[in-house]
XYZ file of C-alpha atoms in Angstrom:
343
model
C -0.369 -27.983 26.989
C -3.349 -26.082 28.098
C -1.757 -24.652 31.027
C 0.685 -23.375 28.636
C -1.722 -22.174 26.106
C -3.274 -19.969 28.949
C -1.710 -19.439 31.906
C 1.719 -18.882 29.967
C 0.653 -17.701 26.517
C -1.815 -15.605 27.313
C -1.925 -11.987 28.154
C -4.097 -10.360 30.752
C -6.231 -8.843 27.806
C -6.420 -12.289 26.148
C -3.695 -11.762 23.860
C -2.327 -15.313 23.004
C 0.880 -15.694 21.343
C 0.453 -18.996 18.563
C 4.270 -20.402 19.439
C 5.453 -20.978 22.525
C 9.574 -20.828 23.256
C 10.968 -23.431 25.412
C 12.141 -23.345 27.930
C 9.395 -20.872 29.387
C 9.893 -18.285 30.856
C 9.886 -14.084 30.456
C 9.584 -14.013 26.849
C 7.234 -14.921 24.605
C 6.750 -15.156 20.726
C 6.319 -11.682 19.292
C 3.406 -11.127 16.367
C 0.026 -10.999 15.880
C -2.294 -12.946 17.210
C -3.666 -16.175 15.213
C -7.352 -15.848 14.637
C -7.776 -19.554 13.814
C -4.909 -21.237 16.591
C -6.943 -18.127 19.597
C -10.299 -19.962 18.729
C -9.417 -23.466 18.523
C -7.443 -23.311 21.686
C -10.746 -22.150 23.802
C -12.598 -25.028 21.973
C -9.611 -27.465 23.276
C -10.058 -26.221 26.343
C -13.152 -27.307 26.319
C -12.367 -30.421 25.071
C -9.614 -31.215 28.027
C -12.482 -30.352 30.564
C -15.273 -32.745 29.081
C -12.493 -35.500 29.024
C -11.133 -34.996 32.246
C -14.390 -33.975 34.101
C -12.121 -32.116 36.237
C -13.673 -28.426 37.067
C -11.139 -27.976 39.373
C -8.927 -27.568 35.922
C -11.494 -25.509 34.154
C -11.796 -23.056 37.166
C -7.958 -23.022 36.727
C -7.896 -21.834 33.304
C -11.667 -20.119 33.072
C -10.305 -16.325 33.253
C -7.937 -16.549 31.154
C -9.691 -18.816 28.566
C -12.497 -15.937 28.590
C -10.268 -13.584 27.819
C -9.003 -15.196 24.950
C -12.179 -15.712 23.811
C -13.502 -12.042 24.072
C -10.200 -10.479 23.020
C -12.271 -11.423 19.508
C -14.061 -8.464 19.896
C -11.936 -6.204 22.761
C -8.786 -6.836 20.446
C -5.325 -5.230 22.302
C -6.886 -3.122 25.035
C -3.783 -3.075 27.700
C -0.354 -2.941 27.903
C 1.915 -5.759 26.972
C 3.844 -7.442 30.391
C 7.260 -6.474 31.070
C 9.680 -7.895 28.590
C 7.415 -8.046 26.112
C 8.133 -5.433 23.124
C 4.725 -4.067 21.815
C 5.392 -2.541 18.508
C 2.618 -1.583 15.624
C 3.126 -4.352 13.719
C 2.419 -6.701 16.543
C -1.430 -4.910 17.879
C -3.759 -7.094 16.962
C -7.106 -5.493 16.081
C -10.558 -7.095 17.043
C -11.815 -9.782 14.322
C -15.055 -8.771 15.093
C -14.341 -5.414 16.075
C -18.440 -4.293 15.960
C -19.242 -7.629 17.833
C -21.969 -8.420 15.117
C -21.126 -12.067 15.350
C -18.852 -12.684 12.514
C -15.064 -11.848 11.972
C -14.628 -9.266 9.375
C -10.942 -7.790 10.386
C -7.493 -8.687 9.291
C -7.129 -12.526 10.974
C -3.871 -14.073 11.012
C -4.284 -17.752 10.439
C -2.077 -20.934 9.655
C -1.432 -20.120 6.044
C 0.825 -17.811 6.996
C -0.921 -14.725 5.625
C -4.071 -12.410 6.567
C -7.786 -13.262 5.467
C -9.872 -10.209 5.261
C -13.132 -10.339 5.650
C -15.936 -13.124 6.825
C -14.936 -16.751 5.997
C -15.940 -19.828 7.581
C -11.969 -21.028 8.212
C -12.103 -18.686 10.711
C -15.499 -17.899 11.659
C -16.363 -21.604 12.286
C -13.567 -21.774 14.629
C -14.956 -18.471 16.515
C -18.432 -19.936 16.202
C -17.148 -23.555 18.023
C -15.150 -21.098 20.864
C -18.839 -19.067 21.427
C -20.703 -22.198 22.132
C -17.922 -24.284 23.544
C -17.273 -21.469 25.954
C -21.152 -20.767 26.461
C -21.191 -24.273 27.864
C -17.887 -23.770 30.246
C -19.778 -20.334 31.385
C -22.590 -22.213 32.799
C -20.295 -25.180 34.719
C -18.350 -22.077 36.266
C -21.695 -20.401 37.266
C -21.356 -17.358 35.382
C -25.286 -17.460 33.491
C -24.605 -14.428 32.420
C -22.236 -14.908 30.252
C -23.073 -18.021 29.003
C -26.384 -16.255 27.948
C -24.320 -13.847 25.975
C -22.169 -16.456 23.958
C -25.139 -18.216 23.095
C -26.971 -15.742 21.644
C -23.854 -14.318 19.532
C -23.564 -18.013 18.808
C -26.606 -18.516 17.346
C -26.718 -15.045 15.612
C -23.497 -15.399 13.911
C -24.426 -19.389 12.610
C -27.136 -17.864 10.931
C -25.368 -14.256 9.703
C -22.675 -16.820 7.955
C -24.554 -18.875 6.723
C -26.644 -15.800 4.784
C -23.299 -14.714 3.883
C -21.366 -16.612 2.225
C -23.407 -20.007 1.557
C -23.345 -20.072 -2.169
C -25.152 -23.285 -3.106
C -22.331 -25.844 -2.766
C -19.954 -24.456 -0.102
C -18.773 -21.992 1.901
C -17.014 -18.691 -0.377
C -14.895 -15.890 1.714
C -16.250 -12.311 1.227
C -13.132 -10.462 0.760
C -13.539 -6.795 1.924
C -11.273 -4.506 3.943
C -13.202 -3.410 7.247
C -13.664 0.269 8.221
C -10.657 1.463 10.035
C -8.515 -1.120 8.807
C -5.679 -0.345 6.111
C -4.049 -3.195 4.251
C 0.108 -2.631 4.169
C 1.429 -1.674 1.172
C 3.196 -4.666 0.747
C 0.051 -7.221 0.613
C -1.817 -5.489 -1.564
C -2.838 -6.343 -4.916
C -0.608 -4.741 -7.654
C -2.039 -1.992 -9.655
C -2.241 -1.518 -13.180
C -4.292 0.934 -14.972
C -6.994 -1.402 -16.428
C -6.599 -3.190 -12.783
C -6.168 -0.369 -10.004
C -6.154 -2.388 -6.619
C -8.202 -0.403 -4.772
C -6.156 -1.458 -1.531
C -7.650 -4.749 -1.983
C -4.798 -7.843 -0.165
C -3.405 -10.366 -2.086
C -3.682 -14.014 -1.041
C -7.202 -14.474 -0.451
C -9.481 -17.377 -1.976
C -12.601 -15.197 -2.357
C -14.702 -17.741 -4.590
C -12.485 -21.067 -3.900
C -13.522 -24.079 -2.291
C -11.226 -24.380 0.743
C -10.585 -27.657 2.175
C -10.288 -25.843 5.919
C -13.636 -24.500 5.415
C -15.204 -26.099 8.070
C -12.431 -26.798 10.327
C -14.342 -25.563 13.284
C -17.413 -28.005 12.227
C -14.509 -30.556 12.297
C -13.553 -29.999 16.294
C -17.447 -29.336 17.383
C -17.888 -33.144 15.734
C -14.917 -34.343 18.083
C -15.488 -32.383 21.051
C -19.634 -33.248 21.274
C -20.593 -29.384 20.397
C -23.184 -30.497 17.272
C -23.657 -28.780 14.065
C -22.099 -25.397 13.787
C -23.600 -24.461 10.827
C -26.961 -26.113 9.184
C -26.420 -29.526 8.920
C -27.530 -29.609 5.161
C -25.250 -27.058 4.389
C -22.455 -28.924 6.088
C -23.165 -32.700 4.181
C -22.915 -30.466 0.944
C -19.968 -28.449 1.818
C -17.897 -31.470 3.024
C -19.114 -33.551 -0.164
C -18.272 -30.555 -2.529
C -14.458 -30.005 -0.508
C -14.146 -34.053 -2.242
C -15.869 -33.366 -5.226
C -13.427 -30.556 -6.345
C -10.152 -30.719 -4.258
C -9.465 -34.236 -4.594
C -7.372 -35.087 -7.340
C -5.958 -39.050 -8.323
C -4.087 -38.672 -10.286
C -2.373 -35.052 -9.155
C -0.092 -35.444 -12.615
C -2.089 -32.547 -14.765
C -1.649 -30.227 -11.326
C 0.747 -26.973 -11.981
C 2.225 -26.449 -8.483
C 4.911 -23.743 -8.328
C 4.837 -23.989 -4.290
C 5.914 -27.304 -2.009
C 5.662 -30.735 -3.530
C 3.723 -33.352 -1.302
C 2.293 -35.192 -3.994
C 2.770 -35.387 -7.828
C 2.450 -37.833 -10.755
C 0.187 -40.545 -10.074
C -0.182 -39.958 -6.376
C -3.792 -38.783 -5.097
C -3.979 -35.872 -3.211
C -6.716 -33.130 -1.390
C -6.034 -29.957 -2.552
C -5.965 -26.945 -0.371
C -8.254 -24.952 -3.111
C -9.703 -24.937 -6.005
C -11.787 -22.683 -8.150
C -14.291 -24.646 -9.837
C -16.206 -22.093 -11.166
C -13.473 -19.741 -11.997
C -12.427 -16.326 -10.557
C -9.302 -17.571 -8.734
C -7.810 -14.235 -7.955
C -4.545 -13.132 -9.353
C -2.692 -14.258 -6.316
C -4.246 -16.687 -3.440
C -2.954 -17.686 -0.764
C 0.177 -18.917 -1.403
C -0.195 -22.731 -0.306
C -3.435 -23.308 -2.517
C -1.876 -25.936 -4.487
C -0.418 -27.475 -2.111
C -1.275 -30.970 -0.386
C -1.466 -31.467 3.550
C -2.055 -34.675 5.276
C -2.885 -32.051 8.331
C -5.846 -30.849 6.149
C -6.484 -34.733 4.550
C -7.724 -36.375 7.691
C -9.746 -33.216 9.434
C -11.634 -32.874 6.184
C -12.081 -37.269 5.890
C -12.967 -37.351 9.504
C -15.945 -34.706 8.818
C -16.562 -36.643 5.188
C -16.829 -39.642 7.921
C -19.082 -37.602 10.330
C -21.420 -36.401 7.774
C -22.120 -40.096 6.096
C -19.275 -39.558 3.692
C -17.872 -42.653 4.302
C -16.083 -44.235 1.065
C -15.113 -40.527 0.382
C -13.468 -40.174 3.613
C -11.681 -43.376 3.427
C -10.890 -42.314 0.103
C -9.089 -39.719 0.841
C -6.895 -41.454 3.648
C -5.864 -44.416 1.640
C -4.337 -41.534 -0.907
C -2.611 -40.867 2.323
C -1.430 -43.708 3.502
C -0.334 -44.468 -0.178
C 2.037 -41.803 -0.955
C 3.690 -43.081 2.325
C 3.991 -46.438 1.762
C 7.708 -47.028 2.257
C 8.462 -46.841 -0.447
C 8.382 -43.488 -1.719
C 8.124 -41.578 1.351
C 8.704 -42.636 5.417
C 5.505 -44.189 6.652
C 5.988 -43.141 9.959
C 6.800 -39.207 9.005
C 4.550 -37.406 6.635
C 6.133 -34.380 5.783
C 4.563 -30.706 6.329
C 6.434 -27.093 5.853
C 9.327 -29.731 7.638
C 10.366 -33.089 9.261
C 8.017 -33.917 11.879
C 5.864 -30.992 11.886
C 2.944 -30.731 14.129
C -0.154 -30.806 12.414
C 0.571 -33.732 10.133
C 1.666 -35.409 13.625
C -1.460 -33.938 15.645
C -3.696 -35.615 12.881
């Protein structure tokens, strides 16, 4: 699979398309790239290598897995390979196009939409691919750029954390970088005592989102350490339980996809327990994932969370106790779909 991420998926200028079409070959899936998938690939990478302890495999995929990792700041730089149909739409600009350690630009991420502006679902994926990769620098001899990652590692842990800690958890700073231009199509409708501004829709700005630390989540697994301050991380985790998880989900208005209703228990994707849930988040907010329910009871786990993470699994395991629902397929976006698998 990593071979495929990289040596298939990936473009010289460390462009990596987030599907891949089988059988391989000369084409490739065409749209942006994934700010969330592009990071947590490098950090898998990483993890493959420790497991393995094969170098020979990390020399393999080191260029390419560099790329990808830069291509954070570089953004589309070359032309596409032959076959492959580069239109606007498709150029991905850098996420952190002024390389000041956190991702401000338009990142295309698993919800199916754009995030502007710094938020830890992203950024602590792009912080766990700066010090995984600072760590895969130094076994392939190249000090120099370890050095580098580091040090925009340990900047950008600290520029987040001033950014967007708020007391409880981890917020998203919506703002529109310089240069960039939201379509007309996602942004906010305007109204005369509401003018958008150019201002996107489906944000969480203020929320409490359970992927909020999903790059905290993989640095636990793959032996990277605390992202992010450690304190700050117990209390994020603790509040993602304290406001997303509902038993019983029966007062929940859900207009989207039903996972979970009635009496069931169920983690949230967001919530906004202190108000100012924008006009229209991200579209999945009120939706339940058992892709999102074990990362975030795994990091409850981590963190000394432990009835709270088990908590959250038995609501799992519950819903699907066949009964109501197959025990052996929990059901995401479709039948079988990866990420409820994966977890």
């Amino acid at each position: 699979m990593r071979r495929t991420d990289f040596l298939h998926n990936t473009l010289p200028n460390g462009y990596m398309t987030f599907r891949t079409l089988i059988p391989l070959g000369e084409h490739w899936w065409q749209f942006k790239a994934c700010a969330d998938g592009q990071m947590g690939t490098v950090i898998k990478a990483s993890r493959e290598w420790k497991l393995s302890g094969d170098n020979g495999f990390l020399r393999e995929l080191w260029p390419k897995v560099k790329a990808a990792l830069e291509f954070a700041w570089k953004g589309c730089g070359s032309p596409p390979p032959q076959g492959f149909e580069w239109t606007a739409a498709q150029v991905t600009r850098p996420w952190d196009k002024d390389m000041d350690r956190v991702m401000e630009g338009e990142q295309h991420n698993t919800y199916d939409i754009e995030f502007y502006g710094p938020n830890t679902m992203t950024g602590s994926l792009y912080l766990g691919a700066l010090k995984a990769a600072a760590e895969m620098a130094k076994a392939m001899g190249e000090h120099k750029a370890a050095t580098l990652y580091r040090s925009l590692y340990e900047q950008g842990r600290k520029k987040y954390d001033q950014l967007l800690w708020n007391g409880r958890y981890y917020r998203q700073q919506v703002e529109v970088a310089e240069g960039l231009e939201v379509p007309e199509h996602l942004r906010m409708p305007s109204s005369q005592d509401a003018p958008s501004g150019g201002q996107p829709k489906y944000q969480y700005g203020e929320g409490c989102l359970s992927d909020q630390l999903l790059g905290q989540y993989l640095a636990h697994v793959v032996g990277l350490g605390y992202l992010l301050p450690p304190e700050h991380v117990r209390t994020a985790i603790k509040s993602v339980f304290d406001y997303n998880w509902r038993r019983p989900l029966g007062d929940l208005c859900n207009v989207q996809r039903v996972y979970a209703l009635n009496d069931e228990a169920g983690l949230l994707l967001c919530s906004w327990p202190f108000g100012k849930r924008p006009l229209l988040p991200f579209v999945y907010s009120d939706e339940v994932w058992t892709g999102i329910e074990y990362q975030v009871a795994a990091t409850l786990i981590y963190n000394g969370w432990i009835d709270e993470g088990l908590s959250v699994v038995k609501g799992a395991r519950d819903r699907y106790d066949g009964l109501r629902r197959n025990p052996w397929e929990e059901i995401e976006c479709g039948h079988h779909y990866a990420r409820a698998m994966a977890s």
